[in-house]
Amino acid sequence: MYHPTGVCSQVIDVTADENDVIQQVFFLGGCNGNLQGISALVKGQKIDDVISKLQGIRCGMKRTSCPDQLTEALKELKAIEAS
């Protein structure tokens, strides 16, 4: 579980298989419909592809967004799997 900062979501829970394909994403808090949509769109995608598409997206005047924080969760997941 990843605890995002600077966004409305409080927790991002993401799992991937041994080939770095995202199996499921769950957000706690935030804009429910939008986050369900993001979760559905990234399911089945490669971690690196999702990171390259979503990293750096901002929400209004914030320095980050839920999609950007998902990329941080994915990077953390990759680091854990690599060790």
PDB file of C-alpha atoms in Angstrom:
ATOM      1  CA  MET A   1       0.000   0.000   0.000  1.00  0.00           C
ATOM      2  CA  TYR A   2       1.194   3.455  -0.916  1.00  0.00           C
ATOM      3  CA  HIS A   3       0.203   6.587   1.011  1.00  0.00           C
ATOM      4  CA  PRO A   4       0.064   9.464  -1.484  1.00  0.00           C
ATOM      5  CA  THR A   5       0.881  13.050  -0.602  1.00  0.00           C
ATOM      6  CA  GLY A   6      -0.651  16.274  -1.865  1.00  0.00           C
ATOM      7  CA  VAL A   7      -3.883  14.697  -3.120  1.00  0.00           C
ATOM      8  CA  CYS A   8      -7.310  13.720  -1.808  1.00  0.00           C
ATOM      9  CA  SER A   9      -6.633   9.984  -2.010  1.00  0.00           C
ATOM     10  CA  GLN A  10      -5.367   8.494   1.222  1.00  0.00           C
ATOM     11  CA  VAL A  11      -4.185   5.081   0.008  1.00  0.00           C
ATOM     12  CA  ILE A  12      -3.277   3.507  -3.329  1.00  0.00           C
ATOM     13  CA  ASP A  13      -3.133  -0.281  -3.404  1.00  0.00           C
ATOM     14  CA  VAL A  14      -1.670  -1.685  -6.622  1.00  0.00           C
ATOM     15  CA  THR A  15      -0.602  -5.179  -7.618  1.00  0.00           C
ATOM     16  CA  ALA A  16       1.281  -6.435 -10.653  1.00  0.00           C
ATOM     17  CA  ASP A  17       2.320  -9.840 -11.921  1.00  0.00           C
ATOM     18  CA  GLU A  18       5.841 -11.170 -12.476  1.00  0.00           C
ATOM     19  CA  ASN A  19       5.912  -9.507 -15.931  1.00  0.00           C
ATOM     20  CA  ASP A  20       5.196  -6.024 -14.486  1.00  0.00           C
ATOM     21  CA  VAL A  21       1.622  -6.068 -15.807  1.00  0.00           C
ATOM     22  CA  ILE A  22      -0.792  -4.252 -13.513  1.00  0.00           C
ATOM     23  CA  GLN A  23      -3.444  -6.604 -12.147  1.00  0.00           C
ATOM     24  CA  GLN A  24      -5.475  -4.230  -9.973  1.00  0.00           C
ATOM     25  CA  VAL A  25      -5.477  -0.705  -8.583  1.00  0.00           C
ATOM     26  CA  PHE A  26      -7.566   0.493  -5.661  1.00  0.00           C
ATOM     27  CA  PHE A  27      -7.760   4.097  -4.437  1.00  0.00           C
ATOM     28  CA  LEU A  28      -9.137   5.018  -1.021  1.00  0.00           C
ATOM     29  CA  GLY A  29     -10.522   8.544  -1.068  1.00  0.00           C
ATOM     30  CA  GLY A  30     -10.429  11.004  -3.932  1.00  0.00           C
ATOM     31  CA  CYS A  31     -12.802  11.429  -6.870  1.00  0.00           C
ATOM     32  CA  ASN A  32     -14.402   7.992  -6.952  1.00  0.00           C
ATOM     33  CA  GLY A  33     -15.596   7.912 -10.561  1.00  0.00           C
ATOM     34  CA  ASN A  34     -12.380   9.302 -12.024  1.00  0.00           C
ATOM     35  CA  LEU A  35     -10.221   6.959  -9.973  1.00  0.00           C
ATOM     36  CA  GLN A  36     -12.319   3.942 -10.931  1.00  0.00           C
ATOM     37  CA  GLY A  37     -11.800   4.990 -14.543  1.00  0.00           C
ATOM     38  CA  ILE A  38      -8.033   5.299 -14.114  1.00  0.00           C
ATOM     39  CA  SER A  39      -7.941   1.917 -12.382  1.00  0.00           C
ATOM     40  CA  ALA A  40      -9.842   0.275 -15.241  1.00  0.00           C
ATOM     41  CA  LEU A  41      -7.653   1.894 -17.899  1.00  0.00           C
ATOM     42  CA  VAL A  42      -4.323   0.869 -16.360  1.00  0.00           C
ATOM     43  CA  LYS A  43      -5.341  -2.719 -15.568  1.00  0.00           C
ATOM     44  CA  GLY A  44      -3.488  -5.020 -17.950  1.00  0.00           C
ATOM     45  CA  GLN A  45      -0.918  -2.342 -18.831  1.00  0.00           C
ATOM     46  CA  LYS A  46       2.839  -2.560 -18.249  1.00  0.00           C
ATOM     47  CA  ILE A  47       4.074  -0.572 -15.250  1.00  0.00           C
ATOM     48  CA  ASP A  48       6.624   1.409 -17.290  1.00  0.00           C
ATOM     49  CA  ASP A  49       3.997   2.353 -19.897  1.00  0.00           C
ATOM     50  CA  VAL A  50       1.666   3.712 -17.220  1.00  0.00           C
ATOM     51  CA  ILE A  51       4.483   5.635 -15.549  1.00  0.00           C
ATOM     52  CA  SER A  52       5.494   7.255 -18.847  1.00  0.00           C
ATOM     53  CA  LYS A  53       1.902   8.322 -19.576  1.00  0.00           C
ATOM     54  CA  LEU A  54       0.811   9.566 -16.144  1.00  0.00           C
ATOM     55  CA  GLN A  55       3.955  10.918 -14.488  1.00  0.00           C
ATOM     56  CA  GLY A  56       3.893  14.670 -13.997  1.00  0.00           C
ATOM     57  CA  ILE A  57       0.131  15.188 -14.390  1.00  0.00           C
ATOM     58  CA  ARG A  58      -1.027  17.957 -12.077  1.00  0.00           C
ATOM     59  CA  CYS A  59      -4.402  18.636 -10.468  1.00  0.00           C
ATOM     60  CA  GLY A  60      -5.203  22.329 -10.747  1.00  0.00           C
ATOM     61  CA  MET A  61      -2.572  24.321  -8.905  1.00  0.00           C
ATOM     62  CA  LYS A  62      -1.273  21.301  -6.998  1.00  0.00           C
ATOM     63  CA  ARG A  63       2.219  19.992  -7.789  1.00  0.00           C
ATOM     64  CA  THR A  64       0.819  16.467  -8.221  1.00  0.00           C
ATOM     65  CA  SER A  65      -2.388  14.513  -8.881  1.00  0.00           C
ATOM     66  CA  CYS A  66      -3.813  11.081  -8.179  1.00  0.00           C
ATOM     67  CA  PRO A  67      -2.504   9.775 -11.533  1.00  0.00           C
ATOM     68  CA  ASP A  68       0.939  11.210 -10.732  1.00  0.00           C
ATOM     69  CA  GLN A  69       0.838   9.651  -7.267  1.00  0.00           C
ATOM     70  CA  LEU A  70      -0.090   6.322  -8.886  1.00  0.00           C
ATOM     71  CA  THR A  71       3.213   6.530 -10.770  1.00  0.00           C
ATOM     72  CA  GLU A  72       5.004   6.961  -7.432  1.00  0.00           C
ATOM     73  CA  ALA A  73       3.201   3.889  -6.092  1.00  0.00           C
ATOM     74  CA  LEU A  74       4.229   1.938  -9.201  1.00  0.00           C
ATOM     75  CA  LYS A  75       7.869   2.996  -8.823  1.00  0.00           C
ATOM     76  CA  GLU A  76       7.792   1.870  -5.206  1.00  0.00           C
ATOM     77  CA  LEU A  77       6.243  -1.461  -6.235  1.00  0.00           C
ATOM     78  CA  LYS A  78       8.986  -2.009  -8.828  1.00  0.00           C
ATOM     79  CA  ALA A  79      11.694  -1.219  -6.258  1.00  0.00           C
ATOM     80  CA  ILE A  80      10.210  -3.714  -3.794  1.00  0.00           C
ATOM     81  CA  GLU A  81       9.959  -6.420  -6.466  1.00  0.00           C
ATOM     82  CA  ALA A  82      13.565  -5.775  -7.576  1.00  0.00           C
ATOM     83  CA  SER A  83      14.954  -6.333  -4.087  1.00  0.00           C
TER      84      SER A  83
END
